[in-house]
mmCIF file of C-alpha atoms in Angstrom:
data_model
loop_
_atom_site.group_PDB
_atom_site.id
_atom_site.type_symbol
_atom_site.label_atom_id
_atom_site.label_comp_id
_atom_site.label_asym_id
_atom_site.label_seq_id
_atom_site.Cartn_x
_atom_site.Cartn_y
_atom_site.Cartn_z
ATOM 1 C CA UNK A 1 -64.928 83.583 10.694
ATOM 2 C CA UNK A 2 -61.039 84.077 10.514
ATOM 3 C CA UNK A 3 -60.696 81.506 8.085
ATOM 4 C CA UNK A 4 -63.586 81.956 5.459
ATOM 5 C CA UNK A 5 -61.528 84.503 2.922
ATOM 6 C CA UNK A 6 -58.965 82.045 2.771
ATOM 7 C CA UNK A 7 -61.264 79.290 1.891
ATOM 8 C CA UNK A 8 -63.237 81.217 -0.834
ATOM 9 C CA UNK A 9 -59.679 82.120 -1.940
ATOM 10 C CA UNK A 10 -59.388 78.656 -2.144
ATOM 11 C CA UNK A 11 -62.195 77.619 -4.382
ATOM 12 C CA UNK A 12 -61.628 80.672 -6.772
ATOM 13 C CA UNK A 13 -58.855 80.041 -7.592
ATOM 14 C CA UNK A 14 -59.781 76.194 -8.635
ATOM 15 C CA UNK A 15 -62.075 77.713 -11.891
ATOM 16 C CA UNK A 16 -58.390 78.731 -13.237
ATOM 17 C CA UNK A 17 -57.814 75.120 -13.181
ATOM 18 C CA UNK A 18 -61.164 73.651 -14.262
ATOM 19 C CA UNK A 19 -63.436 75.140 -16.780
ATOM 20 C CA UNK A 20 -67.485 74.494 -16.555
ATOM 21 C CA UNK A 21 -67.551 72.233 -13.412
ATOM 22 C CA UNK A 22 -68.705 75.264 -10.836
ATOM 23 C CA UNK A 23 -70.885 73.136 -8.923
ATOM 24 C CA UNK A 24 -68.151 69.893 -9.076
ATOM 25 C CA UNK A 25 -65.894 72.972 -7.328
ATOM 26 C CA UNK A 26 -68.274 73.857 -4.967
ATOM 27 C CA UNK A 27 -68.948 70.157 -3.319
ATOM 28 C CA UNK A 28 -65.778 69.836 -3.440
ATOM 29 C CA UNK A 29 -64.697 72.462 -1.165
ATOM 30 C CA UNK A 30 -67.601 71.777 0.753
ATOM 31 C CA UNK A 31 -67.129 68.177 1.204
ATOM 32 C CA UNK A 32 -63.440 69.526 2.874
ATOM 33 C CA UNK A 33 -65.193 72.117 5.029
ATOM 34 C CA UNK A 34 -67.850 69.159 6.468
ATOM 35 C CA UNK A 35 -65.236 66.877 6.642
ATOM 36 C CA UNK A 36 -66.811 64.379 4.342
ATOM 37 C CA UNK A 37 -66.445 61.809 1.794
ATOM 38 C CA UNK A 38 -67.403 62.652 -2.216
ATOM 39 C CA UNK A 39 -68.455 60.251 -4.536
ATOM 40 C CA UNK A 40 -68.044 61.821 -8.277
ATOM 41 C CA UNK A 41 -69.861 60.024 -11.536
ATOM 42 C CA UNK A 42 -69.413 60.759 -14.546
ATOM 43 C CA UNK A 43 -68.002 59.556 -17.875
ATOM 44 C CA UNK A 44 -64.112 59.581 -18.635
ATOM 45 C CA UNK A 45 -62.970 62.921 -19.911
ATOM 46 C CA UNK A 46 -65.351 65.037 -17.414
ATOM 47 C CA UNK A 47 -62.351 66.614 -15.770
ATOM 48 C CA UNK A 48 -63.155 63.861 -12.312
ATOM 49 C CA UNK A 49 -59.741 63.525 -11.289
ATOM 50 C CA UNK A 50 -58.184 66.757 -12.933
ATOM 51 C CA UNK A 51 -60.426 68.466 -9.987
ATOM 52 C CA UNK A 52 -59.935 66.049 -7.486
ATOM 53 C CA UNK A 53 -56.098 66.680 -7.821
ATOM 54 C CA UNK A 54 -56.554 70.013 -8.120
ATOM 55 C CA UNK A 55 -58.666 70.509 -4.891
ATOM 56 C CA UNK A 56 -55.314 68.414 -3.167
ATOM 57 C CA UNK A 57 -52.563 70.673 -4.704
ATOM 58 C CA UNK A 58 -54.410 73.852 -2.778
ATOM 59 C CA UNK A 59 -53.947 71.763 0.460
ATOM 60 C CA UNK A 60 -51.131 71.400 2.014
ATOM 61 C CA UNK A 61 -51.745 67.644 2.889
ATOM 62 C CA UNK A 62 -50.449 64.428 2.170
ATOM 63 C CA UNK A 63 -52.300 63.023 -1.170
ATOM 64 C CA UNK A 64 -52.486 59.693 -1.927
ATOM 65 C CA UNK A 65 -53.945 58.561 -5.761
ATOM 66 C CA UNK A 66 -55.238 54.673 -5.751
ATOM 67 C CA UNK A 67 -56.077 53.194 -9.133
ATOM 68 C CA UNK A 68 -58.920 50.514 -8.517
ATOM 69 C CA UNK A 69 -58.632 47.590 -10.689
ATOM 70 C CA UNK A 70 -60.429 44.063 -10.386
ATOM 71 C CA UNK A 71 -57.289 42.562 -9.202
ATOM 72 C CA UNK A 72 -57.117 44.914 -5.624
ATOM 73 C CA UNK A 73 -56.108 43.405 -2.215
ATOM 74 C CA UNK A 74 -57.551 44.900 1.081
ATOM 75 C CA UNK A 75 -54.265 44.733 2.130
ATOM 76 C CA UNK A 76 -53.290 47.390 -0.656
ATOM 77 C CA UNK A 77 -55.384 49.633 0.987
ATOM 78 C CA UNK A 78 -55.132 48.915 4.596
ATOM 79 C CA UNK A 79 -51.539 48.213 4.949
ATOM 80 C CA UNK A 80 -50.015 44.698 6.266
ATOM 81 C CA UNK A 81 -47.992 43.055 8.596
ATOM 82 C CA UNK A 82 -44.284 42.351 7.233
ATOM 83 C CA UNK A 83 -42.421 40.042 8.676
ATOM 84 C CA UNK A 84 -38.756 41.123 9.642
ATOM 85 C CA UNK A 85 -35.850 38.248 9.811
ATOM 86 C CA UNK A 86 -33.498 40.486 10.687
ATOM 87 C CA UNK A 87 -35.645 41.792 14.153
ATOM 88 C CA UNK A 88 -37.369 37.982 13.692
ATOM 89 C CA UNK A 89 -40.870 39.700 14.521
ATOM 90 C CA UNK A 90 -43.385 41.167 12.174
ATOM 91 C CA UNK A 91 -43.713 45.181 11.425
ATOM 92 C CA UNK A 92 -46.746 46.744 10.345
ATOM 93 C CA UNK A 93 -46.270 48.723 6.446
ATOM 94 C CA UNK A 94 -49.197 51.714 6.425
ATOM 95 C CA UNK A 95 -51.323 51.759 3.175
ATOM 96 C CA UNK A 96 -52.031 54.339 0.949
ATOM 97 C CA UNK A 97 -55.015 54.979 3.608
ATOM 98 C CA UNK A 98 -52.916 56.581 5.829
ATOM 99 C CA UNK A 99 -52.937 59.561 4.044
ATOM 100 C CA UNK A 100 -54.816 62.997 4.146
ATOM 101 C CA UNK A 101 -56.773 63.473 0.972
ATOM 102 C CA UNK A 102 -57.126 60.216 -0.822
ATOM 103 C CA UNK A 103 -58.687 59.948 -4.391
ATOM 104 C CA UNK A 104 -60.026 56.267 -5.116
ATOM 105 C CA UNK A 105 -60.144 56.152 -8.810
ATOM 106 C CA UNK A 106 -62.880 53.808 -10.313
ATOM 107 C CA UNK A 107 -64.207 52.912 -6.994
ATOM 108 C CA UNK A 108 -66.333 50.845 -8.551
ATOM 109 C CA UNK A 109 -63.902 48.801 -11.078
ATOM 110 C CA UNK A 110 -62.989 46.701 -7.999
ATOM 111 C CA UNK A 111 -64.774 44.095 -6.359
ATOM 112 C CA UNK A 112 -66.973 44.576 -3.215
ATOM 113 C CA UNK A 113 -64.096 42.732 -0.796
ATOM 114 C CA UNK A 114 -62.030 45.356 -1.595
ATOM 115 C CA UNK A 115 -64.659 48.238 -1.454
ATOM 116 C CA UNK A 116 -65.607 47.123 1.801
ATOM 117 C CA UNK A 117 -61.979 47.487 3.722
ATOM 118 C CA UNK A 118 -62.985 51.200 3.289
ATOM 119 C CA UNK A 119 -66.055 50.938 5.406
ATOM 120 C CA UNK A 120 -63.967 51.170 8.719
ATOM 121 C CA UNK A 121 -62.083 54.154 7.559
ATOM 122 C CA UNK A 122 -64.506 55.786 6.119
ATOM 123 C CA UNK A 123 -66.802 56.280 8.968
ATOM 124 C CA UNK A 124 -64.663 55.979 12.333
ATOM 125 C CA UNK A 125 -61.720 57.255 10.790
ATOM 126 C CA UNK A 126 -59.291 54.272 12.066
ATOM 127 C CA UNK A 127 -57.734 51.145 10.471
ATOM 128 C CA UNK A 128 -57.955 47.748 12.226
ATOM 129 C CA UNK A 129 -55.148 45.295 11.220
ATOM 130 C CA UNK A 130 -53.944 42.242 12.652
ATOM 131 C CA UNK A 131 -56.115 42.921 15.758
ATOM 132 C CA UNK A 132 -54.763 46.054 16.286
ATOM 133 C CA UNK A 133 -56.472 49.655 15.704
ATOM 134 C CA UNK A 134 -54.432 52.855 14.253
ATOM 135 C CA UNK A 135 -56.345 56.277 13.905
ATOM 136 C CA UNK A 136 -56.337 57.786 10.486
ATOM 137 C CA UNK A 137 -55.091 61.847 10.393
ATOM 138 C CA UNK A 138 -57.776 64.185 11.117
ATOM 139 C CA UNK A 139 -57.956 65.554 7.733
ATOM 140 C CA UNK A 140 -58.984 62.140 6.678
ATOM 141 C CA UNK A 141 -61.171 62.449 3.483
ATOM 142 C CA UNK A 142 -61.966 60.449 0.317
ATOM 143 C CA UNK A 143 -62.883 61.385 -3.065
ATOM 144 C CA UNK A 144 -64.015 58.526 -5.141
ATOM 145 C CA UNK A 145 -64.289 58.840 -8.693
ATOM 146 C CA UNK A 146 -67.254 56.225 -10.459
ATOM 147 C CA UNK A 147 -67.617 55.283 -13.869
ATOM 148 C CA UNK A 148 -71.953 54.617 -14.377
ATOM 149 C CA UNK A 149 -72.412 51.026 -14.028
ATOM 150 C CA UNK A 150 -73.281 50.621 -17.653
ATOM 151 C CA UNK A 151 -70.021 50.223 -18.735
ATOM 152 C CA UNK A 152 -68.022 46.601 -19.196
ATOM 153 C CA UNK A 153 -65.838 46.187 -16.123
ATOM 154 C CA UNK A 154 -67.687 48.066 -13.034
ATOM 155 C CA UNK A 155 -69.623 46.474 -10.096
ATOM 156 C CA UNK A 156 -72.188 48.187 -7.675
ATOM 157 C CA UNK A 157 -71.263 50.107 -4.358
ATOM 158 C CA UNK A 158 -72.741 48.230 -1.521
ATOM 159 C CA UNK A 159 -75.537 50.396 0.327
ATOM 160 C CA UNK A 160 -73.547 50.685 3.710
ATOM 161 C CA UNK A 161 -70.858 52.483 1.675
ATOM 162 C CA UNK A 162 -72.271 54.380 -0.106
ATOM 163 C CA UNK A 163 -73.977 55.758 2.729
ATOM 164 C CA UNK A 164 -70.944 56.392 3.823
ATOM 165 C CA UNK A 165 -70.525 59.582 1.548
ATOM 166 C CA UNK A 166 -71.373 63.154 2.631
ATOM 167 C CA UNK A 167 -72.554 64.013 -1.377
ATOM 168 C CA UNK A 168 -72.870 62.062 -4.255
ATOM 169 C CA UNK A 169 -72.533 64.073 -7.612
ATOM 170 C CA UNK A 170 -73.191 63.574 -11.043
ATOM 171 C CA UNK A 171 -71.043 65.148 -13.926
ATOM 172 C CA UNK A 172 -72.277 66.211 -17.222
ATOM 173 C CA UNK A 173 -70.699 67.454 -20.585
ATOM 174 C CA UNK A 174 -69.755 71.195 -20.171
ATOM 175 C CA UNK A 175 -71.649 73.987 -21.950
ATOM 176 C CA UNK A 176 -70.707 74.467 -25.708
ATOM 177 C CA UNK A 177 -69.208 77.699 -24.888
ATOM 178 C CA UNK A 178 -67.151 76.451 -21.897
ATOM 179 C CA UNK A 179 -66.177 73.299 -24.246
ATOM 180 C CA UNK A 180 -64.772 76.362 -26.799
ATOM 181 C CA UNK A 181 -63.115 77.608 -23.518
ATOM 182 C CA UNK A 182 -61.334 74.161 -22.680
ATOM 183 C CA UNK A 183 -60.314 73.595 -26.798
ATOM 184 C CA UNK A 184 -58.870 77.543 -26.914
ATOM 185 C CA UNK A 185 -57.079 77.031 -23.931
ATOM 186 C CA UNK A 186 -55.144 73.661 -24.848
ATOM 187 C CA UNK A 187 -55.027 75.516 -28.379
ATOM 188 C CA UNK A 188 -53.327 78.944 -27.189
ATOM 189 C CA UNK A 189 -50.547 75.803 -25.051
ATOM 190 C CA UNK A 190 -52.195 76.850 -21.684
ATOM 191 C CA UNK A 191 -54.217 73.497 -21.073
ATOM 192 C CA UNK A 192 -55.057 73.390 -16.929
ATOM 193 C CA UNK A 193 -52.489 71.797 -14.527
ATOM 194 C CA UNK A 194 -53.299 70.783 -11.114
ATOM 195 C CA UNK A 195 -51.583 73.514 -9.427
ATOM 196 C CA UNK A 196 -53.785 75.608 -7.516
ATOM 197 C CA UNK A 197 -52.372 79.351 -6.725
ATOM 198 C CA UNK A 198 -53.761 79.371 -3.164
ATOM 199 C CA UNK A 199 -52.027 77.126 -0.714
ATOM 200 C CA UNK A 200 -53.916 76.467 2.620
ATOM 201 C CA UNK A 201 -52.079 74.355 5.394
ATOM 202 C CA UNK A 202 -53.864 71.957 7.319
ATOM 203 C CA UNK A 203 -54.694 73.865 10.394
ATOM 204 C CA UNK A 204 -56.168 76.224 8.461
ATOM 205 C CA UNK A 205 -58.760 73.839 6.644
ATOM 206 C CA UNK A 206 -59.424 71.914 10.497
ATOM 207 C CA UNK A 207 -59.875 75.642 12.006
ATOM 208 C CA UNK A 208 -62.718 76.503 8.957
ATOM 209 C CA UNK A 209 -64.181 73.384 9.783
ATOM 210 C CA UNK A 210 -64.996 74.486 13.615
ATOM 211 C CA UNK A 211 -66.405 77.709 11.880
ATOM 212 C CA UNK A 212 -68.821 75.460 9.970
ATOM 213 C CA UNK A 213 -69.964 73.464 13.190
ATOM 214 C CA UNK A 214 -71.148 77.258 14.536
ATOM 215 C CA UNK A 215 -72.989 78.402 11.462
ATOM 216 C CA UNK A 216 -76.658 78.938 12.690
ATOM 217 C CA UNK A 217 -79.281 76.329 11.112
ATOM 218 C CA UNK A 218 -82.556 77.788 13.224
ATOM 219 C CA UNK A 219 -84.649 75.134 14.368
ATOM 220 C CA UNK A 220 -87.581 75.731 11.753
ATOM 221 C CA UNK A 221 -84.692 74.650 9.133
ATOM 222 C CA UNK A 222 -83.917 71.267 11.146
ATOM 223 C CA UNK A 223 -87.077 70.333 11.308
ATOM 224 C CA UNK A 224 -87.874 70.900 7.250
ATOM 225 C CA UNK A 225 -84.388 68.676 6.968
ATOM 226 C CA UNK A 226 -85.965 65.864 9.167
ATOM 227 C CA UNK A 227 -89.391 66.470 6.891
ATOM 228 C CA UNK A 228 -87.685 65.898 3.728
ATOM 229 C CA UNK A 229 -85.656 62.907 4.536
ATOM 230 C CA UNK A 230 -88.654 61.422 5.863
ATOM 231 C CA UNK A 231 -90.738 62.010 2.814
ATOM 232 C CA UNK A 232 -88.144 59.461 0.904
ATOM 233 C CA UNK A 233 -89.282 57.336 3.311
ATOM 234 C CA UNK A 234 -93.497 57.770 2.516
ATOM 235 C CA UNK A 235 -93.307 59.175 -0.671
ATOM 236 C CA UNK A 236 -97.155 58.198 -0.879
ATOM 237 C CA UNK A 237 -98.127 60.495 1.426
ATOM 238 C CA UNK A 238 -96.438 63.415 -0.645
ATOM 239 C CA UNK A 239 -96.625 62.353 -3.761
ATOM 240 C CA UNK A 240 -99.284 59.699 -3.956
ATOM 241 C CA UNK A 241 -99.567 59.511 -7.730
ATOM 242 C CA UNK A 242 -95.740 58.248 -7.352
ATOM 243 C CA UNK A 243 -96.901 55.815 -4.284
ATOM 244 C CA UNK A 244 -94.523 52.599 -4.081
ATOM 245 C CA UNK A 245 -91.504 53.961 -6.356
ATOM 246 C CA UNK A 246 -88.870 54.050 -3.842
ATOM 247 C CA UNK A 247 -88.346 50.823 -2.387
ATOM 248 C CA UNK A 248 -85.930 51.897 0.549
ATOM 249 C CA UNK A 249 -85.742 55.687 1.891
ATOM 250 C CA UNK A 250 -82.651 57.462 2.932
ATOM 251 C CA UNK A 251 -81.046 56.591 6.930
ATOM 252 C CA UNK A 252 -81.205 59.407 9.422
ATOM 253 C CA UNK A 253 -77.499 60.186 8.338
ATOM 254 C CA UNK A 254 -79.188 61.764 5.558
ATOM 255 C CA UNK A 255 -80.601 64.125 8.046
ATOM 256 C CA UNK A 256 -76.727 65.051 9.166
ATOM 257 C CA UNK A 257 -75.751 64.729 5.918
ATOM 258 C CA UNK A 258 -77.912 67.778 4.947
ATOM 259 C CA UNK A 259 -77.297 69.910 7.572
ATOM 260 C CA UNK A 260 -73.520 69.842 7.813
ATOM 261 C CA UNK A 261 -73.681 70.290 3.827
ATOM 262 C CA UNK A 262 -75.672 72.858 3.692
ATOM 263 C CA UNK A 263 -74.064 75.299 6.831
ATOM 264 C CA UNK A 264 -71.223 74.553 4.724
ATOM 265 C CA UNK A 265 -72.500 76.004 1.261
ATOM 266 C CA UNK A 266 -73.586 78.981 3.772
ATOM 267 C CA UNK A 267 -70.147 79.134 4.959
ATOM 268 C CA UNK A 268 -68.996 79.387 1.225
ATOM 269 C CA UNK A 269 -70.934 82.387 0.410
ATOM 270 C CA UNK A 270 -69.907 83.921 3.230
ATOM 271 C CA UNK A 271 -72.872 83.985 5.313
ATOM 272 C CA UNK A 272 -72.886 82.777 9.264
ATOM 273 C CA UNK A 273 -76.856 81.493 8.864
ATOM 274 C CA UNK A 274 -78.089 78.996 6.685
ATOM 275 C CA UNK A 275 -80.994 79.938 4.162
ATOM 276 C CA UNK A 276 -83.411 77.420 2.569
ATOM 277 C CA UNK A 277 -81.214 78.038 -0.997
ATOM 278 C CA UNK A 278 -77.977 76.255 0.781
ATOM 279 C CA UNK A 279 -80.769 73.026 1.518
ATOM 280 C CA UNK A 280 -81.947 73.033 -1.797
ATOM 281 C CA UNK A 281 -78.861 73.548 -3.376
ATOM 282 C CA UNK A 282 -76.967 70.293 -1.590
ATOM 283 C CA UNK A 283 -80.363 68.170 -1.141
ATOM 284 C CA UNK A 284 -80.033 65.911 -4.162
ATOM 285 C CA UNK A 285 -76.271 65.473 -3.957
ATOM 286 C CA UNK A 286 -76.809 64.436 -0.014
ATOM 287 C CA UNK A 287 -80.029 62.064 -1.050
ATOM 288 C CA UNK A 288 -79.272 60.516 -4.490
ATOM 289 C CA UNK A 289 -77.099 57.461 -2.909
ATOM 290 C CA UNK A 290 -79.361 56.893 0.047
ATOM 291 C CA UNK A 291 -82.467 56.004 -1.167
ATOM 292 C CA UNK A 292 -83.363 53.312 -3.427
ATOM 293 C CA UNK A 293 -86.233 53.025 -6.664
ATOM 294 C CA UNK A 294 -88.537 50.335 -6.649
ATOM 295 C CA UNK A 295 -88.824 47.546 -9.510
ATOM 296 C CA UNK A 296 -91.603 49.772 -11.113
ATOM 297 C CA UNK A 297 -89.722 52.682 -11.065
ATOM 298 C CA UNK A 298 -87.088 51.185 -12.661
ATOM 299 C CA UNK A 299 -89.129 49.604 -15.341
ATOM 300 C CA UNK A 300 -91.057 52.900 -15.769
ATOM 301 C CA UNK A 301 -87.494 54.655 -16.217
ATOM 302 C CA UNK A 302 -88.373 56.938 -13.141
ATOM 303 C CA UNK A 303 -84.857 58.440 -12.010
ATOM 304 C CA UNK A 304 -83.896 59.309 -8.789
ATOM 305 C CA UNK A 305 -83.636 62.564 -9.380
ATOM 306 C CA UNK A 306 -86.856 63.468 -11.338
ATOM 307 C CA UNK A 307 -88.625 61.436 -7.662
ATOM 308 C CA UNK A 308 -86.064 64.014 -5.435
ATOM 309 C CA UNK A 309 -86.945 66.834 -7.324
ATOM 310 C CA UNK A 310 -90.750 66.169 -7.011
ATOM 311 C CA UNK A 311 -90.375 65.723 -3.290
ATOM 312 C CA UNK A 312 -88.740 69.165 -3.108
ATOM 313 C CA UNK A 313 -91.196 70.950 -5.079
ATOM 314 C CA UNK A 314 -94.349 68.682 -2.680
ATOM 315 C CA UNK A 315 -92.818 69.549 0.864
ATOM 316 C CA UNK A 316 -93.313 72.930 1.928
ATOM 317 C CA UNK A 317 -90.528 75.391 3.128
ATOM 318 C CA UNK A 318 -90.577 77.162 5.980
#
């Protein structure tokens, strides 16, 4: 594990940038090490993008900021073919897609059309135009930023995309004391940049990556993985006092979802096994997206996460 000190390196030195977001910091880094997508939520002022661009300034990768607005082309995205007079033929203009680390702000404040031209990239890493397919760089990853949908101005994230993302985490209001923390600091004239102190080059990040792929998840561990994506799924036989409140259960990718998350998190404490801690500590952020509440859960005000958290407690660990 050549590369593992330079990645914990890495995510130390992002608290000197963000104050009371440790576990924001940690999916973060482990959404780079798994080579997935991140969908953040939260309300504005959470620190969403701050980290986001903080997480890209310790990379040495091309980063690419969208702004998502109602008024969004595809083609903004995507790229589009130009037409030359000088050459008379047309020549193909790359979108902000064809770059390394890409943070789609407000995801969600832009219409489906446009969330949709992501779907291609998102999962096969490529960008069809005009009939004609260009691969995406091998860093490829997004980091979405999501206002909640109860605010003026945001529509939903279609299922298939949102199953396109590795973890999906919520944000809440730091701790009083590391609110003191963030008010001393911009006090004192030493509010956070986005300049991380460790620089890692891209090698480096695709080289910790193959490290991940050979932590050990022993085969007890898969199968407890496969168990608790399939309780989503028959949530009656788990939980039968809860019987019928999620309408549609999480897609096998949940299953890969986990696992690749979770030898990650191992990877980040500097372990080469995974433990049943690194499942339970990625579970909900892997699941939350993927499975949906029925009508009476939603009229009951059952969350998501009080129905994952009851699952976790109900299936057994090996």
């Amino acid at each position: 594990m050549l590369n593992q000190p330079k990645i914990i390196a890495l995510r130390q030195s992002l608290e000197t940038i963000i104050v009371g977001q440790s576990a924001l910091l940690d999916r973060l880094v482990i959404g780079l090490l798994a080579g997935g997508h991140l969908l953040l939520e939260g309300l504005p002022g959470l620190a969403k993008t701050t980290a986001v661009k903080a997480l890209a300034s310790g990379v040495h990768a091309r980063f690419q900021r969208i702004q998502f607005t109602p008024d969004l082309l595809p083609g903004d995205l995507t790229g589009t073919d130009i037409y030359n007079p000088q050459a008379g033929s047309f020549c193909f203009v790359e979108g902000p897609l064809f770059h390394e680390i890409i943070l789609a702000d407000e995801i969600n404040r832009a219409p489906a059309k446009v969330q949709s031209a992501l779907l291609e990239a998102m999962q096969e890493q490529q960008i069809t135009v005009g009939g004609v397919t260009r691969p995406l760089p091998p860093l490829f990853m997004v980091l979405a930023t999501q206002n909640p949908l109860e605010q003026a101005g945001t529509y939903p994230l279609p299922e298939a995309q949102l199953d396109r993302f590795l973890l999906h985490v919520e944000l809440t209001y730091p701790s009083a004391e590391d609110e003191l923390r963030i008010l001393q600091r911009d006090r004192m004239g030493h509010a956070a940049g986005t300049e991380s102190g460790i620089k890692v080059d891209v090698q480096t990040v695709l080289a910790a990556r193959a490290e991940v792929r050979k932590i050990h998840l022993d085969s007890e561990l898969e199968r407890y993985i496969v168990t608790l994506v399939g309780a989503t799924r028959d949530i009656a036989h788990w939980l039968p006092e809860q019987a019928g409140m999620i309408e549609v259960g999480a897609s096998p990718r949940a299953s890969l979802a986990i696992a690749h998350a979770a030898c990650a998190h191992a990877y980040l404490q500097g372990r080469e096994y995974v433990i049943p801690d690194d499942i339970h500590a990625i579970a909900a952020d892997c699941l939350r997206h993927r499975i949906i509440p029925s009508f009476n859960a939603r009229m009951e005000k059952v969350s998501r996460n009080s129905l994952l958290q009851a699952l976790l407690d109900a299936v057994a660990v090996p």
